[in-house]
Amino acid sequence: MQKLIINGGKRLRGEIKLQGSKNSSLPIMAGAVLCGGECVLNNCPELTDIYSASRILNHLGCKCRFSENTAVINSADINVTEIPEKLMREMRSSIIFMGAVLGRTGECIVSMPGGCELGSRPIDMHISAMRKMGIDVKESHGKIICHAPSGKAHGAKISLPFPSVGATENIILCAVTADGETIINNSAREPEISDLCGFLRACGAEISGDGESRIVIKGKNKLHGCDYRIMPDRIAGATYLAMTACTGGEIILTDACVSETEPFISVLEQTGCTITTYDNRIYLRSGSRLKAVRDRIRTMPHPGFPTDAQAVLMSALVTADGVSVFEENIFDCRYRHTDALVKMGADIQVLGKIAVIKGVSRLHGAEIQATDLRGGASMVNAALSAEGTSEISGIHHIDRGYEKIENVVRLLGGDIRRV
Ligand code: EPZ
């Protein structure tokens, strides 16, 4: 099992180009199933979750290859509609293939997806939406067996009880080739949804309203392949901004998505960092000790503060001057990183969805273990700001979402190695 060894205490400084978005690439790769031709995806990050998606594509009969952050997917031949449990368990986004395979073939067999352990992560909204679109869904021996009795899904009016990102994506993927019009009320507004819609439009789909809470999809008989550039990864961007902030450093992020990162930037600015943005660049300078964030940080669906950035911001606030309070409203178990931060000297009290952080003057190095993707990234940040050496195990979690994190940290002058 690999580990990251980090000698903390260095101010990070430098310029980095941001990776493409994991959470856009995964549904877009699933969307390629619908095209029946060749899709060229540029700026696709090379991550273990992306390789899991390509294994699913290959299993279905598509051809998928990577070279220098470009994925080329040819979905001319789909000869399998069942995704084995082993592939489903590799990541949460495997469930997004349900809508795409149904849209292409009118049938599919999947099972419960894997992914980060962030508490219970049901798929009831996905299934109920598929049923509304005329899909017969049965659960048997752990398998979810779906088929469209009429050969095709039909359009429907769907009101989501919560703006679930994955359910919104699955409905869109199933609806773009369905018979008739689908309307999603209370749809998720995350930028990655708009990226998926941008890709599908480039393939000939008719979708409007993405980025808002009501998406309208007019089903088309056929889509075609396209060339598409994946948006930058706003959460990786938030991670590198927080990382630099907690080391008292300075960074220029290029190829960033400025407006999409705004909900995070507006909170990070309250710590006293200077942050300026121009075109697709974000500049951050962090001087002396950070200040605690005065207002409670509530994670919310976009455009609220992103749950995926909660852990990485916390890694900066554990050494800020004063008390900061988080309220995690999206997942019921997303504070698993706090034990590691406490082992490094942080003062954190967790009670249900609330975490109270009393800033300490410094952290010290420790042997710690990543337990999920963003929690793992927060440990890298904390280790970089700590005095002494830290050893982080469980880094396969980090590799799911950060492209060669040690290379990025080294480029910024950090002392890190993978062993
Ligand atoms: C996506 O997960 C992201 N994953 C997550 O990022 C992100 O944290 C999350 O959206 C929220 O922004 C990808 O895009 C691959 P949801 P998803 O459906 O789609 C409940 C990361 O670190 N729910 O919006 O799974 C669910 O349990 C990852 O990159 C139901 O109850 O999130 C959760 O509490 C982690 N029933 C809430 O909704 C359902 O049918 C939000 O989940 C679906 C969801």
Coordinates of C-alpha atoms and ligand atoms in Angstrom, one line a residue:
M1 CA 0.0 0.0 0.0
Q2 CA 1.4 3.4 -1.0
K3 CA 1.9 6.3 1.4
L4 CA 2.6 10.0 1.2
I5 CA 5.4 11.3 3.4
I6 CA 5.2 15.0 3.9
N7 CA 7.6 17.3 5.7
G8 CA 5.5 20.3 6.7
G9 CA 6.1 23.9 7.4
K10 CA 7.1 25.2 4.0
R11 CA 5.3 28.2 2.4
L12 CA 3.8 27.0 -0.9
R13 CA 4.4 29.3 -3.8
G14 CA 3.9 29.0 -7.5
E15 CA 1.6 28.7 -10.5
I16 CA -0.3 25.5 -11.4
K17 CA -2.7 24.6 -14.2
L18 CA -5.9 23.1 -12.8
Q19 CA -6.9 19.6 -13.8
G20 CA -10.2 18.8 -15.6
S21 CA -13.2 18.1 -13.5
K22 CA -13.7 14.5 -12.2
N23 CA -17.4 15.1 -11.5
S24 CA -18.0 16.3 -15.0
S25 CA -15.9 13.7 -16.8
L26 CA -17.7 10.7 -15.2
P27 CA -21.3 11.5 -16.3
I28 CA -19.9 12.8 -19.7
M29 CA -18.1 9.4 -20.2
A30 CA -21.4 7.7 -19.4
G31 CA -23.1 10.1 -21.9
A32 CA -20.8 8.9 -24.6
V33 CA -22.7 5.6 -24.6
L34 CA -25.7 7.5 -26.1
C35 CA -23.8 8.8 -29.1
G36 CA -23.2 5.6 -31.2
G37 CA -20.0 7.2 -32.6
E38 CA -16.7 8.7 -31.5
C39 CA -16.4 11.2 -28.7
V40 CA -13.1 13.0 -28.1
L41 CA -13.0 14.4 -24.5
N42 CA -10.2 16.9 -23.9
N43 CA -9.0 18.0 -20.5
C44 CA -10.1 14.6 -19.0
P45 CA -8.2 14.0 -15.8
E46 CA -6.3 10.8 -15.4
L47 CA -7.7 9.4 -12.1
T48 CA -8.6 6.0 -10.8
D49 CA -12.3 6.9 -10.9
I50 CA -11.9 7.8 -14.6
Y51 CA -10.2 4.4 -15.2
S52 CA -13.2 2.7 -13.5
A53 CA -15.6 4.5 -15.9
S54 CA -13.5 3.4 -18.8
R55 CA -13.6 -0.2 -17.6
I56 CA -17.4 0.0 -17.6
L57 CA -17.4 1.4 -21.1
N58 CA -15.1 -1.4 -22.3
H59 CA -17.2 -4.0 -20.6
L60 CA -20.3 -2.6 -22.4
G61 CA -18.5 -3.0 -25.8
C62 CA -17.4 0.6 -26.3
K63 CA -13.7 1.3 -27.1
C64 CA -12.1 3.7 -24.7
R65 CA -8.5 4.9 -24.8
F66 CA -6.5 7.7 -23.1
S67 CA -3.6 9.8 -24.1
E68 CA -2.4 13.0 -22.5
N69 CA -5.7 13.9 -20.9
T70 CA -7.7 13.1 -23.9
A71 CA -10.2 10.2 -23.8
V72 CA -11.4 8.8 -27.1
I73 CA -14.6 6.8 -26.7
N74 CA -16.3 4.9 -29.5
S75 CA -19.7 3.6 -28.7
A76 CA -20.7 2.3 -32.1
D77 CA -21.1 -1.2 -30.6
I78 CA -22.9 -1.8 -27.4
N79 CA -23.3 -5.6 -26.9
V80 CA -23.8 -5.9 -23.2
T81 CA -26.4 -4.1 -21.0
E82 CA -25.4 -5.6 -17.6
I83 CA -22.7 -4.0 -15.4
P84 CA -21.2 -6.5 -13.0
E85 CA -21.3 -5.8 -9.3
K86 CA -17.5 -5.7 -9.1
L87 CA -17.5 -2.7 -11.6
M88 CA -20.5 -1.1 -9.9
R89 CA -18.7 -1.1 -6.5
E90 CA -15.7 0.7 -7.7
M91 CA -17.3 4.1 -7.5
R92 CA -20.6 5.9 -6.9
S93 CA -20.8 7.3 -10.5
S94 CA -21.3 3.8 -11.9
I95 CA -25.0 4.4 -11.2
I96 CA -25.0 7.1 -13.9
F97 CA -24.5 4.4 -16.5
M98 CA -28.1 3.3 -15.7
G99 CA -29.7 6.3 -17.4
A100 CA -27.2 6.2 -20.3
V101 CA -27.5 2.4 -21.1
L102 CA -31.3 2.6 -20.7
G103 CA -31.3 5.6 -23.1
R104 CA -29.3 3.7 -25.7
T105 CA -30.8 0.2 -25.4
G106 CA -34.0 0.4 -23.4
E107 CA -32.7 -2.1 -20.8
C108 CA -29.9 -2.5 -18.2
I109 CA -29.0 -4.4 -15.1
V110 CA -26.9 -2.7 -12.4
S111 CA -26.4 -3.1 -8.6
M112 CA -25.9 -0.7 -5.8
P113 CA -22.9 1.6 -6.5
G114 CA -19.8 1.9 -4.3
G115 CA -18.0 5.2 -3.7
C116 CA -16.8 7.2 -0.7
E117 CA -18.4 6.3 2.7
L118 CA -20.1 9.5 3.5
G119 CA -23.1 8.0 5.3
S120 CA -26.1 6.3 3.6
R121 CA -26.2 7.1 -0.1
P122 CA -29.5 5.7 -1.4
I123 CA -30.6 5.8 -5.1
D124 CA -34.4 6.0 -4.4
M125 CA -34.7 9.2 -6.4
H126 CA -32.9 7.7 -9.4
I127 CA -35.2 4.7 -9.4
S128 CA -38.4 6.5 -8.9
A129 CA -37.5 8.9 -11.8
M130 CA -36.8 6.0 -14.1
R131 CA -40.2 4.5 -13.2
K132 CA -41.9 7.8 -14.0
M133 CA -40.2 7.6 -17.4
G134 CA -41.9 4.3 -18.2
I135 CA -39.1 2.0 -17.1
D136 CA -39.9 -1.2 -15.3
V137 CA -37.5 -1.5 -12.4
K138 CA -37.2 -4.7 -10.3
E139 CA -34.8 -5.5 -7.5
S140 CA -33.7 -9.2 -7.2
H141 CA -30.7 -10.8 -5.4
G142 CA -28.9 -7.5 -5.3
K143 CA -29.5 -6.7 -8.9
I144 CA -31.5 -3.8 -10.2
I145 CA -33.1 -5.0 -13.4
C146 CA -34.5 -2.3 -15.6
H147 CA -36.3 -2.4 -18.9
A148 CA -38.6 -0.3 -21.0
P149 CA -41.6 -2.4 -22.0
S150 CA -42.2 -0.2 -25.0
G151 CA -38.5 -0.5 -26.0
K152 CA -37.8 3.1 -25.0
A153 CA -38.3 5.5 -22.0
H154 CA -40.8 8.2 -22.4
G155 CA -40.8 11.8 -21.3
A156 CA -42.2 12.7 -17.9
K157 CA -42.6 15.6 -15.4
I158 CA -40.3 14.8 -12.5
S159 CA -40.1 16.8 -9.3
L160 CA -37.1 15.9 -7.2
P161 CA -37.6 16.0 -3.4
F162 CA -34.0 17.2 -3.2
P163 CA -31.7 18.6 -5.9
S164 CA -29.6 15.4 -6.2
V165 CA -26.7 15.7 -8.6
G166 CA -26.6 12.1 -9.6
A167 CA -30.4 11.7 -10.0
T168 CA -30.5 14.9 -12.2
E169 CA -27.7 13.4 -14.3
N170 CA -29.4 10.0 -14.6
I171 CA -32.7 11.6 -15.7
I172 CA -31.0 13.8 -18.3
L173 CA -29.1 10.8 -19.7
C174 CA -32.2 8.7 -20.0
A175 CA -34.3 11.6 -21.3
V176 CA -32.2 12.9 -24.2
T177 CA -33.2 10.0 -26.4
A178 CA -36.6 9.2 -24.8
D179 CA -40.0 9.7 -26.6
G180 CA -41.2 13.2 -25.9
E181 CA -40.4 15.9 -23.4
T182 CA -39.0 15.5 -19.8
I183 CA -39.2 18.3 -17.3
I184 CA -37.1 18.1 -14.1
N185 CA -38.3 20.4 -11.3
N186 CA -35.9 21.1 -8.4
S187 CA -33.0 19.8 -10.5
A188 CA -29.5 20.2 -9.2
R189 CA -27.8 23.4 -10.4
E190 CA -24.1 22.3 -10.0
P191 CA -21.8 23.5 -12.8
E192 CA -21.0 19.8 -13.7
I193 CA -24.7 19.4 -14.7
S194 CA -24.3 22.2 -17.2
D195 CA -21.1 20.7 -18.4
L196 CA -22.9 17.4 -19.0
C197 CA -25.7 19.3 -20.8
G198 CA -23.1 21.2 -22.9
F199 CA -21.6 17.9 -24.0
L200 CA -24.9 16.3 -24.8
R201 CA -25.9 19.4 -26.8
A202 CA -22.7 19.1 -28.8
C203 CA -23.9 15.5 -29.6
G204 CA -27.2 16.8 -30.9
A205 CA -29.4 16.7 -27.7
E206 CA -32.0 19.4 -27.0
I207 CA -31.8 20.6 -23.4
S208 CA -32.6 23.9 -21.8
G209 CA -32.7 25.3 -18.3
D210 CA -29.5 23.7 -16.9
G211 CA -27.9 25.8 -14.3
E212 CA -31.4 26.6 -13.1
S213 CA -33.9 24.5 -11.1
R214 CA -36.0 23.5 -14.0
I215 CA -34.5 21.5 -16.9
V216 CA -36.4 20.7 -20.0
I217 CA -35.3 17.9 -22.3
K218 CA -36.8 17.2 -25.7
G219 CA -36.0 13.6 -26.7
K220 CA -34.2 13.0 -30.0
N221 CA -34.1 9.7 -32.0
K222 CA -30.4 9.7 -32.3
L223 CA -27.3 11.5 -31.1
H224 CA -23.8 11.7 -32.7
G225 CA -20.2 11.9 -31.6
C226 CA -18.4 15.2 -30.8
D227 CA -15.2 16.8 -29.6
Y228 CA -15.7 18.4 -26.1
R229 CA -13.5 20.1 -23.5
I230 CA -14.2 19.1 -19.9
M231 CA -14.6 22.1 -17.5
P232 CA -11.8 22.7 -14.8
D233 CA -12.2 21.0 -11.5
R234 CA -13.6 23.6 -9.0
I235 CA -13.1 21.3 -6.0
A236 CA -9.4 20.5 -6.9
G237 CA -9.1 24.3 -7.3
A238 CA -10.6 24.9 -3.8
T239 CA -8.2 22.2 -2.4
Y240 CA -5.1 23.9 -3.8
L241 CA -6.3 27.4 -2.7
A242 CA -6.9 26.1 0.9
M243 CA -3.6 24.2 0.8
T244 CA -1.7 27.4 -0.1
A245 CA -3.7 29.5 2.4
C246 CA -2.8 27.2 5.4
T247 CA 0.9 27.3 4.6
G248 CA 0.9 31.1 4.4
G249 CA 1.8 30.9 0.7
E250 CA 0.9 32.4 -2.7
I251 CA -0.6 30.7 -5.7
I252 CA -1.8 31.4 -9.2
L253 CA -4.3 28.8 -10.5
T254 CA -4.6 28.9 -14.2
D255 CA -7.3 27.2 -16.3
A256 CA -9.6 27.7 -13.4
C257 CA -13.4 28.2 -13.4
V258 CA -13.8 31.5 -11.5
S259 CA -17.5 32.0 -11.2
E260 CA -18.1 28.4 -10.4
T261 CA -15.5 28.6 -7.5
E262 CA -17.1 31.8 -6.2
P263 CA -19.1 30.1 -3.3
F264 CA -15.8 28.8 -2.0
I265 CA -13.8 31.9 -2.6
S266 CA -16.2 34.2 -0.8
V267 CA -15.8 32.1 2.4
L268 CA -12.0 31.7 2.1
E269 CA -11.7 35.5 1.7
Q270 CA -13.1 35.9 5.2
T271 CA -9.9 34.2 6.6
G272 CA -8.0 37.3 5.5
C273 CA -6.4 35.9 2.3
T274 CA -6.1 38.2 -0.7
I275 CA -7.9 36.6 -3.6
T276 CA -8.1 38.2 -7.0
T277 CA -9.5 36.7 -10.2
Y278 CA -9.0 37.6 -13.8
D279 CA -10.2 35.6 -16.9
N280 CA -9.7 32.0 -15.9
R281 CA -7.0 32.7 -13.3
I282 CA -7.3 32.8 -9.5
Y283 CA -4.6 34.4 -7.5
L284 CA -4.3 33.9 -3.7
R285 CA -1.9 35.4 -1.2
S286 CA -2.0 34.4 2.4
G287 CA 0.0 36.5 4.9
S288 CA 0.3 35.9 8.5
R289 CA -2.1 33.7 10.6
L290 CA -5.5 33.1 9.0
K291 CA -8.6 34.4 10.8
A292 CA -11.5 32.1 11.7
V293 CA -14.7 32.4 9.6
R294 CA -17.2 34.3 11.6
D295 CA -20.4 33.1 10.0
R296 CA -21.4 29.4 10.2
I297 CA -20.3 27.6 7.1
R298 CA -23.3 25.7 5.8
T299 CA -22.8 23.2 3.1
M300 CA -25.6 23.5 0.5
P301 CA -26.5 22.5 -3.0
H302 CA -24.9 24.8 -5.6
P303 CA -24.7 27.8 -5.5
G304 CA -24.2 27.3 -1.8
F305 CA -21.0 26.3 -0.1
P306 CA -19.9 22.9 -1.6
T307 CA -19.9 19.9 0.7
D308 CA -16.9 18.6 -1.3
A309 CA -14.9 21.6 -0.1
Q310 CA -15.8 21.3 3.6
A311 CA -12.9 19.1 4.6
V312 CA -10.3 21.1 2.7
L313 CA -11.4 24.4 4.1
M314 CA -11.4 22.9 7.6
S315 CA -7.7 21.9 7.2
A316 CA -7.0 25.7 6.9
L317 CA -9.3 26.8 9.7
V318 CA -7.8 24.4 12.3
T319 CA -4.9 26.8 12.7
A320 CA -6.8 30.0 12.2
D321 CA -7.2 32.6 14.9
G322 CA -10.7 32.1 16.6
V323 CA -13.6 29.7 16.3
S324 CA -15.2 28.5 13.1
V325 CA -18.4 26.4 12.8
F326 CA -19.4 24.1 10.0
E327 CA -22.8 22.7 9.4
E328 CA -22.8 19.7 7.0
N329 CA -26.2 19.5 5.3
I330 CA -25.6 17.2 2.4
F331 CA -24.1 14.0 3.8
D332 CA -24.7 12.5 7.3
C333 CA -21.2 11.2 7.8
R334 CA -18.7 13.6 6.3
Y335 CA -16.5 14.5 9.2
R336 CA -14.4 11.3 9.2
H337 CA -11.2 13.3 8.5
T338 CA -11.5 15.1 11.9
D339 CA -10.0 12.3 13.9
A340 CA -6.8 12.6 11.9
L341 CA -6.7 16.4 12.2
V342 CA -7.2 16.0 16.0
K343 CA -4.3 13.5 16.1
M344 CA -2.2 16.3 14.5
G345 CA -3.2 18.7 17.3
A346 CA -6.4 20.3 16.0
D347 CA -9.2 21.2 18.4
I348 CA -12.4 20.0 16.8
Q349 CA -15.7 19.0 18.4
V350 CA -18.3 17.2 16.3
L351 CA -21.9 16.9 17.2
G352 CA -24.1 15.5 14.5
K353 CA -24.0 17.8 11.5
I354 CA -22.1 20.5 13.4
A355 CA -18.3 20.7 13.8
V356 CA -16.8 23.4 16.0
I357 CA -13.1 24.3 15.2
K358 CA -11.1 26.2 17.8
G359 CA -8.0 27.4 16.0
V360 CA -4.7 26.2 17.5
S361 CA -1.4 27.9 16.9
R362 CA 0.2 25.0 15.0
L363 CA -0.3 21.3 14.1
H364 CA 2.4 18.6 14.4
G365 CA 3.1 15.7 12.0
A366 CA 1.5 12.3 12.6
E367 CA 0.8 8.9 11.1
I368 CA -2.7 9.2 9.7
Q369 CA -5.0 7.4 7.3
A370 CA -7.2 8.9 4.6
T371 CA -10.7 7.5 4.9
D372 CA -12.4 9.2 1.9
L373 CA -11.4 11.4 -1.1
R374 CA -11.8 15.0 0.2
G375 CA -11.0 14.0 3.8
G376 CA -7.7 12.6 2.5
A377 CA -7.0 15.8 0.7
S378 CA -7.6 17.8 3.9
M379 CA -4.9 15.6 5.6
V380 CA -2.4 16.5 2.9
N381 CA -3.2 20.2 3.5
A382 CA -2.8 19.8 7.2
A383 CA 0.4 17.9 6.9
L384 CA 1.9 20.6 4.7
S385 CA 1.1 23.2 7.3
A386 CA 2.2 21.1 10.3
E387 CA 5.6 21.1 12.0
G388 CA 7.5 17.8 11.3
T389 CA 6.8 14.8 9.3
S390 CA 3.5 13.1 8.5
E391 CA 2.8 9.8 6.9
I392 CA -0.5 9.4 5.2
S393 CA -1.8 5.9 4.3
G394 CA -5.1 5.1 2.4
I395 CA -4.0 7.3 -0.4
H396 CA -6.0 5.3 -3.0
H397 CA -8.9 7.5 -1.8
I398 CA -6.9 10.7 -2.8
D399 CA -5.9 9.2 -6.2
R400 CA -9.6 8.9 -7.1
G401 CA -9.9 12.6 -7.5
Y402 CA -6.5 14.4 -7.6
E403 CA -4.2 14.0 -10.6
K404 CA -0.7 13.3 -9.3
I405 CA -1.2 15.4 -6.1
E406 CA 2.4 15.0 -5.1
N407 CA 3.6 16.5 -8.4
V408 CA 1.3 19.5 -7.9
V409 CA 2.6 20.0 -4.3
R410 CA 6.2 19.7 -5.4
L411 CA 5.6 22.3 -8.1
L412 CA 4.5 24.6 -5.3
G413 CA 7.7 23.9 -3.3
G414 CA 6.2 21.4 -0.8
D415 CA 8.3 18.5 0.5
I416 CA 6.3 15.4 -0.3
R417 CA 7.1 11.9 -1.6
R418 CA 5.1 8.8 -2.4
V419 CA 6.6 5.6 -1.1
Ligands
EPZ1 C1 -22.3 14.1 -6.3 O1 -22.6 12.9 -5.6 C2 -20.8 14.2 -6.3 N1 -20.2 13.0 -7.0 C3 -20.2 14.3 -4.9 O2 -18.8 14.4 -5.0 C4 -20.9 15.5 -4.2 O3 -20.5 15.5 -2.9 C5 -22.4 15.4 -4.3 O4 -22.8 15.3 -5.7 C6 -23.1 16.7 -3.8 O5 -22.6 17.8 -4.4 C7 -20.1 13.0 -8.3 O6 -20.5 14.0 -9.0 C8 -19.4 11.9 -8.9 P1 -26.3 13.7 -4.5 P2 -24.1 12.3 -5.7 O7 -27.2 12.7 -5.3 O8 -24.6 12.5 -7.0 C9 -29.1 12.0 -1.0 C10 -16.6 14.1 -4.4 O9 -16.0 14.2 -3.3 N2 -29.8 11.1 -2.0 O10 -26.5 15.1 -4.9 O11 -24.0 11.0 -5.1 C11 -27.7 11.5 -0.7 O12 -27.7 10.4 0.1 C12 -18.0 13.4 -4.4 O13 -16.1 14.3 -5.5 C13 -30.9 10.4 -1.7 O14 -31.3 10.4 -0.5 O15 -24.8 13.3 -4.6 C14 -27.1 12.8 -0.2 O16 -27.4 12.9 1.2 C15 -18.4 12.9 -3.1 N3 -31.5 9.6 -2.6 C16 -27.8 13.9 -1.0 O17 -29.0 13.3 -1.5 C17 -31.0 9.6 -3.9 O18 -31.6 8.9 -4.8 C18 -27.0 14.5 -2.1 O19 -26.6 13.4 -3.0 C19 -29.9 10.4 -4.3 C20 -29.3 11.1 -3.3

